[in-house]
Coordinates of C-alpha atoms and ligand atoms in Angstrom, one line a residue:
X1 CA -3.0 -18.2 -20.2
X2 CA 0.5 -19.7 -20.0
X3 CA 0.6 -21.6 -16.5
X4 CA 4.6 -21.6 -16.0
X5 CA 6.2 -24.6 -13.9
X6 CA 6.5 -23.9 -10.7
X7 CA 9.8 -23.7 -9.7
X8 CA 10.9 -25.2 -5.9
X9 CA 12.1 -22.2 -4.5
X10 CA 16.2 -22.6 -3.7
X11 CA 16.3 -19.5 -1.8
X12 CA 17.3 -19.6 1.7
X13 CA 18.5 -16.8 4.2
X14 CA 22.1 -16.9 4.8
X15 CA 21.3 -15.6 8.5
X16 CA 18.2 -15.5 10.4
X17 CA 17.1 -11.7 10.3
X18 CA 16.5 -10.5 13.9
X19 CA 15.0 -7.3 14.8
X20 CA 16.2 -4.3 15.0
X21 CA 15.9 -1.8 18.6
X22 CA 18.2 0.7 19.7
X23 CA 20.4 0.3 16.4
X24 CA 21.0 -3.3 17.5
X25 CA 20.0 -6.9 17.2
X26 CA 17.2 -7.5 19.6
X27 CA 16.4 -11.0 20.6
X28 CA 12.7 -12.3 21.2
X29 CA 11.8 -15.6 22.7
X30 CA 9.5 -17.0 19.8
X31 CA 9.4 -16.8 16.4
X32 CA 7.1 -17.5 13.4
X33 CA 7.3 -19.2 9.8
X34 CA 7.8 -17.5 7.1
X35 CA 5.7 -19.2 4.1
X36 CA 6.9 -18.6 0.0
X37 CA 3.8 -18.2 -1.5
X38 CA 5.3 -19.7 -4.8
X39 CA 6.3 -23.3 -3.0
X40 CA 3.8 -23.4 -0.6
X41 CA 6.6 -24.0 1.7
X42 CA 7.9 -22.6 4.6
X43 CA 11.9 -21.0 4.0
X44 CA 12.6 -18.9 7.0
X45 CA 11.7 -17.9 10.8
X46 CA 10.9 -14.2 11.8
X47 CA 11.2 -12.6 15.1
X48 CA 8.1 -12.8 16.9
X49 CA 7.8 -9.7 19.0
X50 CA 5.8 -9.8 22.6
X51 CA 4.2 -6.9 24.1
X52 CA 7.5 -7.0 26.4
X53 CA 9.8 -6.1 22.8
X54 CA 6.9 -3.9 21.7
X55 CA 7.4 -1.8 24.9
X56 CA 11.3 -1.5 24.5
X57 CA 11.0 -0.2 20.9
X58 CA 8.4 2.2 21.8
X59 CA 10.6 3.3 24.6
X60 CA 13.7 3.8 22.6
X61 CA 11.8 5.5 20.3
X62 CA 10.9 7.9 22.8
X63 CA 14.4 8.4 24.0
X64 CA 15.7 9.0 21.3
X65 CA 13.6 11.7 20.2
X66 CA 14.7 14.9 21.5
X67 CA 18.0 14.7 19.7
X68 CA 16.7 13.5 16.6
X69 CA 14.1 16.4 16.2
X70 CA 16.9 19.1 17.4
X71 CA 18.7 18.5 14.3
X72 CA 17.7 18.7 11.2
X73 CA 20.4 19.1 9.4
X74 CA 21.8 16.3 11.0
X75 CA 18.4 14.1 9.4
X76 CA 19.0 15.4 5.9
X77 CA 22.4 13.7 6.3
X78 CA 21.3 10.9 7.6
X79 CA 18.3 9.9 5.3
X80 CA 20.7 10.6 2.3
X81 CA 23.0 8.0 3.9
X82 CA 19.8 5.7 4.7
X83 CA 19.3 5.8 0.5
X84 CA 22.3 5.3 -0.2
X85 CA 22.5 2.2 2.1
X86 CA 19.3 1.1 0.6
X87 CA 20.4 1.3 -2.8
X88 CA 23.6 -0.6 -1.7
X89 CA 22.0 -3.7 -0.4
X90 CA 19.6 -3.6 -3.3
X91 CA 21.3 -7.0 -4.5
X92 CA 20.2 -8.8 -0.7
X93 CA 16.8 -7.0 -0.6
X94 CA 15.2 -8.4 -3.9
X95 CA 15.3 -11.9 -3.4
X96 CA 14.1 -11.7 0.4
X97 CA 11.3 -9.4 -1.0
X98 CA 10.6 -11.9 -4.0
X99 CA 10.8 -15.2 -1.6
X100 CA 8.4 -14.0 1.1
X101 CA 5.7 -11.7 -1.4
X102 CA 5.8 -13.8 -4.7
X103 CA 6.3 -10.7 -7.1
X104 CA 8.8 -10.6 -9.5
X105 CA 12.7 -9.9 -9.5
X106 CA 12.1 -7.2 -11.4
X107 CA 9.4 -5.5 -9.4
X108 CA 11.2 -6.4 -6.2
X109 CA 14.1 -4.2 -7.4
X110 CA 12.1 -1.6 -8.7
X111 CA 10.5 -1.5 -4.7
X112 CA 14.0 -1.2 -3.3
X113 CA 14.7 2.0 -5.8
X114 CA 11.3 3.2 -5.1
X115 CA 12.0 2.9 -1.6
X116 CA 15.7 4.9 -1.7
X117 CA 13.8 7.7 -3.7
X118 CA 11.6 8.0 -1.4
X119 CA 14.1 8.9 1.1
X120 CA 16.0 11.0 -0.9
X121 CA 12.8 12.8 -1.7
X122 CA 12.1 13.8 2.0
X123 CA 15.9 14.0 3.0
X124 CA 15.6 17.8 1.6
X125 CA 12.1 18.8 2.3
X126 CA 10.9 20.6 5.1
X127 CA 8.1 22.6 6.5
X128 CA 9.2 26.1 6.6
X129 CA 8.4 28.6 9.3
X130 CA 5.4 30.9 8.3
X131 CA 5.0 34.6 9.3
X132 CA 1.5 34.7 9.1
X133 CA 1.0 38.3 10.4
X134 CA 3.4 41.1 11.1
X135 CA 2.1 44.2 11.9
X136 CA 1.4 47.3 14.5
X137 CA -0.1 44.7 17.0
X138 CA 1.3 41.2 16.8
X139 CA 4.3 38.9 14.9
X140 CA 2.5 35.6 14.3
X141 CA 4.0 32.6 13.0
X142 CA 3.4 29.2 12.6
X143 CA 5.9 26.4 13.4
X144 CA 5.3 22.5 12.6
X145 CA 6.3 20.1 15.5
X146 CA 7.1 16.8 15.0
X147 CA 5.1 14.5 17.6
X148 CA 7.2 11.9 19.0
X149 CA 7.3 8.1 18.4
X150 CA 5.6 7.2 15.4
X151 CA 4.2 3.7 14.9
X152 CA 4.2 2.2 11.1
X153 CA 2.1 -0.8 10.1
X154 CA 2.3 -1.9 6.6
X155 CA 1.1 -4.9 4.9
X156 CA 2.0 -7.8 2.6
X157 CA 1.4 -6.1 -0.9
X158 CA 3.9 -3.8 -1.0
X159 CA 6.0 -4.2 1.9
X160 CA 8.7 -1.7 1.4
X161 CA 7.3 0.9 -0.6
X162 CA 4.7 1.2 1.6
X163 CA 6.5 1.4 4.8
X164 CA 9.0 3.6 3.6
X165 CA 6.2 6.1 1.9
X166 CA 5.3 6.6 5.6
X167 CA 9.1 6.4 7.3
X168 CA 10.6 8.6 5.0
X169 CA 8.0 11.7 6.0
X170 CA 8.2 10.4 9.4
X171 CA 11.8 10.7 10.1
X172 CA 12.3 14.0 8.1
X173 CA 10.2 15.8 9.7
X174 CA 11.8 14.7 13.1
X175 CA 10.0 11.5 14.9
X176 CA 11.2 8.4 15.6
X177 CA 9.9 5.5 14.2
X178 CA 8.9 1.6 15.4
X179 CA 7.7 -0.7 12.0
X180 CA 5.5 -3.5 12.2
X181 CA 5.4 -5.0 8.6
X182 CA 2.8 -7.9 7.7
X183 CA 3.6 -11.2 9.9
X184 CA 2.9 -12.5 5.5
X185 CA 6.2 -10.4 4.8
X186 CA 8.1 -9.7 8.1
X187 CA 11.8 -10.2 6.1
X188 CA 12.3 -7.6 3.9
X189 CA 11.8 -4.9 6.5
X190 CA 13.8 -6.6 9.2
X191 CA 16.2 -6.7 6.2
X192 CA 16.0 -2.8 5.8
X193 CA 16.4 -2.7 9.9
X194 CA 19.9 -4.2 9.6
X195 CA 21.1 -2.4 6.8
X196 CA 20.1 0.7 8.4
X197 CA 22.0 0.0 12.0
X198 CA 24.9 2.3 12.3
X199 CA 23.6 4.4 9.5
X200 CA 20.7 6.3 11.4
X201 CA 21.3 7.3 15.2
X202 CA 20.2 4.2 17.3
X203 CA 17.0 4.2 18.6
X204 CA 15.5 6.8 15.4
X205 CA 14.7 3.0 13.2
X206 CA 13.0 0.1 15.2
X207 CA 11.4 -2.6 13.5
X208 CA 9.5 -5.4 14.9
X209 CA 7.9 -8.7 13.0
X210 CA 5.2 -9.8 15.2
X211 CA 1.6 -10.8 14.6
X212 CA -1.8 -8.7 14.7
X213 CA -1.5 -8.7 19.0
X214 CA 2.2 -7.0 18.1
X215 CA 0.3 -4.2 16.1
X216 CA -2.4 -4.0 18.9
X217 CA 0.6 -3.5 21.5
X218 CA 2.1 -0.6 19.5
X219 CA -0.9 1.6 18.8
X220 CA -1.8 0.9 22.8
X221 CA 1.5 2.2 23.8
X222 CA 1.5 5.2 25.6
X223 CA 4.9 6.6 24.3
X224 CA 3.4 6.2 20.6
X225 CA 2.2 9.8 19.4
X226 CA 1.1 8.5 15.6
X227 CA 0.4 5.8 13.9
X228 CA 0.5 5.2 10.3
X229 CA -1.0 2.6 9.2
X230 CA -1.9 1.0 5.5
X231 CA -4.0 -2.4 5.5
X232 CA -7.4 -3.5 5.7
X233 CA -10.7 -1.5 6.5
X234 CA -11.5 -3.2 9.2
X235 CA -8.3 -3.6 10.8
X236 CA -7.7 0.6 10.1
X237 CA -11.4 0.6 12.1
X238 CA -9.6 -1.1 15.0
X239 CA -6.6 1.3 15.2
X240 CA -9.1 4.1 15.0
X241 CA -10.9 2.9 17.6
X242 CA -7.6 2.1 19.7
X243 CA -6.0 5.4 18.8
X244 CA -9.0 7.5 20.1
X245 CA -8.5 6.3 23.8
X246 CA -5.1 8.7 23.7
X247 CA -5.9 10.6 21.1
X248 CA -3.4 9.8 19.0
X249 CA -2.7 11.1 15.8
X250 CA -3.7 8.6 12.9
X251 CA -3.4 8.5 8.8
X252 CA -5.4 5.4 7.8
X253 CA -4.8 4.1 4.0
X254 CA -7.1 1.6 3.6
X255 CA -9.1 -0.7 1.4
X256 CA -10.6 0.2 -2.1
X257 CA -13.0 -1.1 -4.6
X258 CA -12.0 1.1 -7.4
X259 CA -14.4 1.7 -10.6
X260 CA -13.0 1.7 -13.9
X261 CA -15.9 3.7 -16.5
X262 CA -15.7 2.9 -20.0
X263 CA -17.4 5.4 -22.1
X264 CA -19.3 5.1 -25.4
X265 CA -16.6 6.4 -27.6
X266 CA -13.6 3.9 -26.2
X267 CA -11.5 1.5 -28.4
X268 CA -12.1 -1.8 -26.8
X269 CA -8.7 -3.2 -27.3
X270 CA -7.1 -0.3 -26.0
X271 CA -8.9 0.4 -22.9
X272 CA -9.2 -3.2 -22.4
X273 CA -5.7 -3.4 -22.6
X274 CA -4.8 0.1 -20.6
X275 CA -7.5 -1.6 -17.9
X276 CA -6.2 -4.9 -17.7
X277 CA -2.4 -3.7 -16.8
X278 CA -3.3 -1.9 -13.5
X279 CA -5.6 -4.3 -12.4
X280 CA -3.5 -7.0 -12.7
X281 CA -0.3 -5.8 -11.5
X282 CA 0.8 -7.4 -8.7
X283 CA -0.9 -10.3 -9.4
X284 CA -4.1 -7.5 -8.6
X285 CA -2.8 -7.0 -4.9
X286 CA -2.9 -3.5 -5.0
X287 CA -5.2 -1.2 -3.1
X288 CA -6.1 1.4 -5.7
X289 CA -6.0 -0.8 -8.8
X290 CA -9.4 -1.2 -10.4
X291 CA -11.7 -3.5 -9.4
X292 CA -14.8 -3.2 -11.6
X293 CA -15.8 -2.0 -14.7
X294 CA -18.5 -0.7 -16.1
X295 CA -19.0 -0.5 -19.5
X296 CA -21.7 0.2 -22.2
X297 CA -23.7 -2.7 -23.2
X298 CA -23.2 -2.6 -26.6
X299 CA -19.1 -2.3 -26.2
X300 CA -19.6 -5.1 -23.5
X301 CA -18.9 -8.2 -25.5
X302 CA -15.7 -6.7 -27.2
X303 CA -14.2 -5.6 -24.3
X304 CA -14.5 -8.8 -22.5
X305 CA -13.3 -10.2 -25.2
X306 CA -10.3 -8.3 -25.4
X307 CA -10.1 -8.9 -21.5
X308 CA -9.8 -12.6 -21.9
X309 CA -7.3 -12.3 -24.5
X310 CA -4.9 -10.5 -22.4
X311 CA -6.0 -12.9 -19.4
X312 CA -5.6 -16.2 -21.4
X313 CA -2.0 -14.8 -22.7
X314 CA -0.2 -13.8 -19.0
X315 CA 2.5 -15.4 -18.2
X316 CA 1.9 -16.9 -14.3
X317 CA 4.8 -18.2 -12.6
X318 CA 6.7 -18.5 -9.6
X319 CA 8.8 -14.5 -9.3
X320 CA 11.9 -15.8 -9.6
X321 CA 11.1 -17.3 -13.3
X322 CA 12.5 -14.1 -15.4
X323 CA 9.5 -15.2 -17.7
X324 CA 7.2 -14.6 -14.9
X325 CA 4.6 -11.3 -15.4
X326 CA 2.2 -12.9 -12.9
X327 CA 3.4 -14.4 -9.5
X328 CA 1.2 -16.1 -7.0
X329 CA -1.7 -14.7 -4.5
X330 CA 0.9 -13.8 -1.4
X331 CA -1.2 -16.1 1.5
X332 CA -3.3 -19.2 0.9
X333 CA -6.1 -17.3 2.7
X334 CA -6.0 -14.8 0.1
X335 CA -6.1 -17.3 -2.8
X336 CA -8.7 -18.9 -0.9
X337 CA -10.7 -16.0 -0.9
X338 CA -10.6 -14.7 -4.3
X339 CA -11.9 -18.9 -5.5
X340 CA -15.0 -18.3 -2.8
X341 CA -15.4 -15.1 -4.7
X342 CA -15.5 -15.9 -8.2
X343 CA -17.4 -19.5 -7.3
X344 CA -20.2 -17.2 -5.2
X345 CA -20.2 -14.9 -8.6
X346 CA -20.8 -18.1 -10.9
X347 CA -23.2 -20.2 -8.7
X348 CA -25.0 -16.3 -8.9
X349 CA -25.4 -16.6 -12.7
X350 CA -22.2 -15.1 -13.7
X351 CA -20.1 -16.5 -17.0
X352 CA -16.2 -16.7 -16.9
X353 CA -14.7 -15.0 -20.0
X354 CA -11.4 -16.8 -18.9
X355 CA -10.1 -18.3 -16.0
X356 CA -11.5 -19.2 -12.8
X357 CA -9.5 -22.2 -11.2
X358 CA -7.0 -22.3 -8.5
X359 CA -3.9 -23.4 -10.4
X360 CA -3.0 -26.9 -9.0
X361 CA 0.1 -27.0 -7.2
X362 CA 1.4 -26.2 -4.1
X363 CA 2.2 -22.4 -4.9
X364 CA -0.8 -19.7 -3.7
X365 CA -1.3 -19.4 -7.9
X366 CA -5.0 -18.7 -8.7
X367 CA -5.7 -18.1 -13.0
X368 CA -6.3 -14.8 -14.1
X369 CA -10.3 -14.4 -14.5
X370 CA -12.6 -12.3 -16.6
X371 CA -16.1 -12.1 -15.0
X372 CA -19.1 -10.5 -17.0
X373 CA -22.7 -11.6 -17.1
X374 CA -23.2 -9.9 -13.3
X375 CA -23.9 -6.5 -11.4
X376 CA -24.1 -5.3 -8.0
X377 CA -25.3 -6.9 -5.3
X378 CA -22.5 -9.9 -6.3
X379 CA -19.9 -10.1 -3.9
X380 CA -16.9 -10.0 -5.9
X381 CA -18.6 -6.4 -7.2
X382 CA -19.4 -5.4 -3.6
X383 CA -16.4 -6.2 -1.8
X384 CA -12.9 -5.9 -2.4
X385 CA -11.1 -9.0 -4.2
X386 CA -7.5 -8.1 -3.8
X387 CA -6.8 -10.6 -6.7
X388 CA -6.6 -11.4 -10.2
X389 CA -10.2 -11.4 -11.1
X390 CA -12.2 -8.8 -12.1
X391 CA -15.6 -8.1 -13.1
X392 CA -17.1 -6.6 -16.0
X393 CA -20.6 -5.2 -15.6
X394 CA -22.9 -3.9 -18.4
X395 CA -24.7 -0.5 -18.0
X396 CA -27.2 1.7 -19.8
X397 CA -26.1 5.4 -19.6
X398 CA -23.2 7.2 -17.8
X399 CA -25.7 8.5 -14.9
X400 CA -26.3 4.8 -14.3
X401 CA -22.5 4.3 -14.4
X402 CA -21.9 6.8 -11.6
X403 CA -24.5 5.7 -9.5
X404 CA -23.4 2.0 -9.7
X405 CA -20.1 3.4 -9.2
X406 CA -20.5 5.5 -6.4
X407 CA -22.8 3.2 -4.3
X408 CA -20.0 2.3 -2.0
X409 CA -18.3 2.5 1.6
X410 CA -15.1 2.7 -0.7
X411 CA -13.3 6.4 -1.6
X412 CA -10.1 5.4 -3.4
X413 CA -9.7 5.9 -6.7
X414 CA -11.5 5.5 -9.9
X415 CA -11.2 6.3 -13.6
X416 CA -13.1 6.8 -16.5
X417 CA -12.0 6.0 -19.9
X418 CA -12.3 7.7 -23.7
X419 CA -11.2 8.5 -26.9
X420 CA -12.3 12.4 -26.0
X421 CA -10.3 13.0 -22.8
X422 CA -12.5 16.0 -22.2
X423 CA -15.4 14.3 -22.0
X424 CA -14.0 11.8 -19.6
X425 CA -12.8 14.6 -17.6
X426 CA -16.2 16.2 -16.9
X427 CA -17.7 12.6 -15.7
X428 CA -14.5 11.7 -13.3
X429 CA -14.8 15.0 -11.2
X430 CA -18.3 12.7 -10.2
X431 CA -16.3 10.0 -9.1
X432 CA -16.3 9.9 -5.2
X433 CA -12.7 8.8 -4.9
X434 CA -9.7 10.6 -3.3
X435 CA -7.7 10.0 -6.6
X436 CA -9.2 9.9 -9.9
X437 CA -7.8 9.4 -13.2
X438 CA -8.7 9.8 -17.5
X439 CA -7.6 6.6 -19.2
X440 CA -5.2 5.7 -16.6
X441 CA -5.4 4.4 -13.2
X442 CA -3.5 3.6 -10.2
X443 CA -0.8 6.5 -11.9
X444 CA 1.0 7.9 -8.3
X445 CA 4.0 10.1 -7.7
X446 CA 5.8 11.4 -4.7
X447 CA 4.3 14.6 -5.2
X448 CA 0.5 13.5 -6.2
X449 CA -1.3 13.0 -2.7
X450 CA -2.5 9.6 -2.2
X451 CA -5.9 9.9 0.0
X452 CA -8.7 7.8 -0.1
X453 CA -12.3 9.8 1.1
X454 CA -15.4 7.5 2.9
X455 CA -14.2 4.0 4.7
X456 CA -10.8 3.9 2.2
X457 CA -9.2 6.6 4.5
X458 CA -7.9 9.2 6.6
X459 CA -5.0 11.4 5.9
X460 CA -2.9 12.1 3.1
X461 CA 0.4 10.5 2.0
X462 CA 2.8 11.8 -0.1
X463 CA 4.3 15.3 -0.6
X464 CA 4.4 17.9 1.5
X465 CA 1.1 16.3 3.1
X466 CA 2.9 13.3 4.3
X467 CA 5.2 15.8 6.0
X468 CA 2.0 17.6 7.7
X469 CA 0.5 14.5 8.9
X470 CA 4.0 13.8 11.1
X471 CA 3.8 17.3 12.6
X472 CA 1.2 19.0 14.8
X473 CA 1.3 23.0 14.2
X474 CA 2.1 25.7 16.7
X475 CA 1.1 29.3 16.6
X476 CA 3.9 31.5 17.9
X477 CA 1.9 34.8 19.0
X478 CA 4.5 37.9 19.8
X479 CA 2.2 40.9 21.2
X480 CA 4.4 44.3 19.9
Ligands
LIG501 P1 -4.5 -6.1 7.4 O1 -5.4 -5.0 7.8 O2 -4.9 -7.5 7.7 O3 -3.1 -6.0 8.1 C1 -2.2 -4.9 7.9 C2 -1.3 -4.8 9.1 O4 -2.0 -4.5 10.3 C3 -0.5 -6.0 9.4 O5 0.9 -5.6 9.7 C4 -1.2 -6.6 10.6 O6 -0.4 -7.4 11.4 C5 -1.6 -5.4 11.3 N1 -2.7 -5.5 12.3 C6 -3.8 -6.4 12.2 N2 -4.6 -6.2 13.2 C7 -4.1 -5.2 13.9 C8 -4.6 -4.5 15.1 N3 -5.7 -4.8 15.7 N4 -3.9 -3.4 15.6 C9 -2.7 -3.1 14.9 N5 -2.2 -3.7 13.8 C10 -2.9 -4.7 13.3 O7 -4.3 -5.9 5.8 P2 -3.5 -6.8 4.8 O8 -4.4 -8.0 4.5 O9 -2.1 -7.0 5.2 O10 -3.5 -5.9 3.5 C11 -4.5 -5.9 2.5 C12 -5.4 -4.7 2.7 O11 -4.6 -3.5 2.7 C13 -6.4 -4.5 1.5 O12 -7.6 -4.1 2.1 C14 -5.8 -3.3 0.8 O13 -6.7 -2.6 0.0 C15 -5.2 -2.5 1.8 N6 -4.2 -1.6 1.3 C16 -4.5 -0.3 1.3 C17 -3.6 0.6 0.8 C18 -3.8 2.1 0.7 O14 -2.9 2.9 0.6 N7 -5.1 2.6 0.9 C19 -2.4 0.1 0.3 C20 -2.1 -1.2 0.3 C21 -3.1 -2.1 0.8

């Protein structure tokens, strides 16, 4: 592994970023700090919102829905001219992004363009009246409603992509919108709130940095019809439990603990290698990445070995470093817990192929880390790491592969990989995931659905599902 010097961070924000209500600046009292996970140090001060600026959001919000949902060609105008505006500011966007998350230049842009497609990719898609029935007795169709004020709460992985996966749908299909991003990465999305003013209607975009009593505030509110939220399990638990007082309507991504299968007839180096990509990305902050593997014993020592190879060669360094691949863990808590994880799997018997130190500094950087020697009933197999270690566990036959695999609360995703694709089609259909994969993982597009089944979800993102989950449906029933 090549630990890069860490750079002291030299960005700064030529403003404070405020929030954004009613298509306008909108003052709180307090604020919090705003750390850079490469330094260690804090750069920057974020709005913090009070159950007071909670309610006004939500109440703008709410008036300004009826005109927003009478007009839809109006919205297709206006999200084209959100992407646009997007796309424009990509140049301000990506070092904010980089500063406050720790990934890369280079993915920060490629989140901004991700973000502006997705935009563009609901701007012209919409739920189209159905005649269900027209006959001697009755015309019946079916009509999708939008519901009102929706509340989206994102976290620190992904900040933008996330949020907008879930705005995008929102606004199309009609609703207003408050955002609560990750008090970890409040900046980039107050950011997007002030390059958005005076490009959608005011009152359609609020967003609000605050803490976790800011996110409790907005899925209380009464004048909040749906919340979208992406984040822990437990937290998603939380919202269910406060959405069910109201009934409101709730999609829940949530945590995973993803499997990764190798079969008997792989190529170490390349599954190693196709293996080690997606669970690393993002310095392995990503919710569907994988996050064990199981692998026949007697391909286990090579494909650890290839593992550590890859591990001991990435390039770790603070984002901004165009040698970077690897930034830091986003929060110290985070790097904190992924150390207690791998020292709990060591003091438990299990070897380190490579890695396993914090790397010394003041930067959240933690070494990439090859675990074998272990199996379940380890924590770091258990539970979700959300980090750049992973574990590679021996096993005796595929059945034992899928049990081992399956013997979680976790539904994300999983994959199983092969040199006969077939072969490694017929054992993922007995992955219980909501997205599965053949030597690949993590592979998403607008149109695929993204859905986690068991305690990794509720509801489906993405296509014209996304769409759905921001409407309720009406039956119009015309007696001839
Ligand atoms: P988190 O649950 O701690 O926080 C997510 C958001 O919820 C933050 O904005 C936070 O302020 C807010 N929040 C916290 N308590 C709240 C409450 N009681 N009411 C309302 N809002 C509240 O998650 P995190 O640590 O930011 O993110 C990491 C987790 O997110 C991991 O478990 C990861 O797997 C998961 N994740 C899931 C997906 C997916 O699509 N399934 C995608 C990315 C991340």
């Amino acid at each position: 592994m090549t630990e890069r010097s860490i750079l002291v961070s030299v960005f700064t924000l030529p403003a404070p970023l405020t929030a954004t209500v009613a298509g306008a600046a909108h003052p709180t009292r307090a604020t919090f700090d705003v750390v850079n996970p490469a330094t260690g140090e804090i750069f920057a001060a974020a709005p913090d919102a009070s159950v007071a600026d909670v309610d006004a959001a939500a109440r703008v919000a709410h008036d300004a829905f009826p005109s927003w949902r009478s007009d839809p060609a109006a919205r297709r105008v206006a999200l084209h001219a959100a992407a646009d505006a997007l796309d424009a500011a990509r140049d301000e966007i990506v070092p904010i992004l980089t500063a406050e998350q720790g990934k890369t230049l280079a993915q920060s842009a490629r989140e901004v363009g991700v973000a502006a497609a997705y935009l563009r990719y609901y701007a012209d898609m919409e739920l189209e009246r159905q005649l269900l029935r027209d006959d001697a007795d009755a015309v019946v169709q079916i009509v999708h409603r939008p519901l009102g004020p929706a509340a989206i709460i994102a976290p620190w992985n992904f900040p933008l992509i996330i949020a907008v996966a879930k705005i995008a749908p929102a606004l199309s299909a009609g609703n207003t919108v408050v955002l609560k991003p990750s008090p970890y990465t409040p900046l980039s999305s107050l950011k997007v709130g002030e390059v958005l003013r005076g490009v959608l209607p005011p009152g359609v975009f609020n967003v609000l940095s605050g803490g976790n009593e800011a996110g409790a505030a907005l899925t209380a509110h009464p004048l909040i019809r749906k919340i979208s939220f992406t984040g822990s399990t437990a937290t998603g638990k939380a919202i269910a439990a406060a959405a069910a007082a109201d009934l409101k309507r709730t999609t829940l991504e949530l945590g995973g603990n993803d499997a990764a299968i190798i079969l008997d007839d792989a190529d170490p180096a390349v599954v190693a290698t196709g293996i080690f990509a997606r669970a690393f990305h993002n310095t392995g902050q990503v919710c569907v990445a994988p996050k064990r593997v199981y692998v026949p014993e007697k391909l286990r020592a090579a494909v650890v070995e290839a593992f550590a190879d890859l591990a001991r060669d990435a390039r770790i360094g603070d984002g901004t470093d165009p040698a970077t691949q690897y930034g830091p863990l986003n929060n110290r808590s985070q790097r904190d817990r992924v150390a207690e994880l791998v020292s709990d799997a060591v003091s438990q018997g299990a070897t380190l192929a490579a890695g396993g130190s914090v790397i010394e500094g003041s930067g959240f950087f933690y070494q990439p880390t090859i675990l074998t020697d272990i199996s379940d009933g380890v924590r770091i197999v258990d539970e979700e790491q959300f980090g750049p270690a992973l574990p590679v566990i021996g096993y005796r036959d595929v059945e034992d592969a899928l049990a081992r695999a399956n013997a979680t609360h976790f539904g994300l995703g999983g994959s199983v990989w092969g040199t006969d694709p077939e072969r490694a089609a017929t054992v993922v259909e007995r992955v219980e995931a909501g997205m599965t994969w053949v030597n690949t993982h993590s592979a998403t597009t607008f149109d695929q659905p993204f859905a986690g089944i068991k305690w990794s979800g509720i509801g489906v993102e993405n296509g014209r599902w996304a769409l759905e989950g921001f409407t309720e449906m009406q039956v119009i029933h015309q007696a001839r």
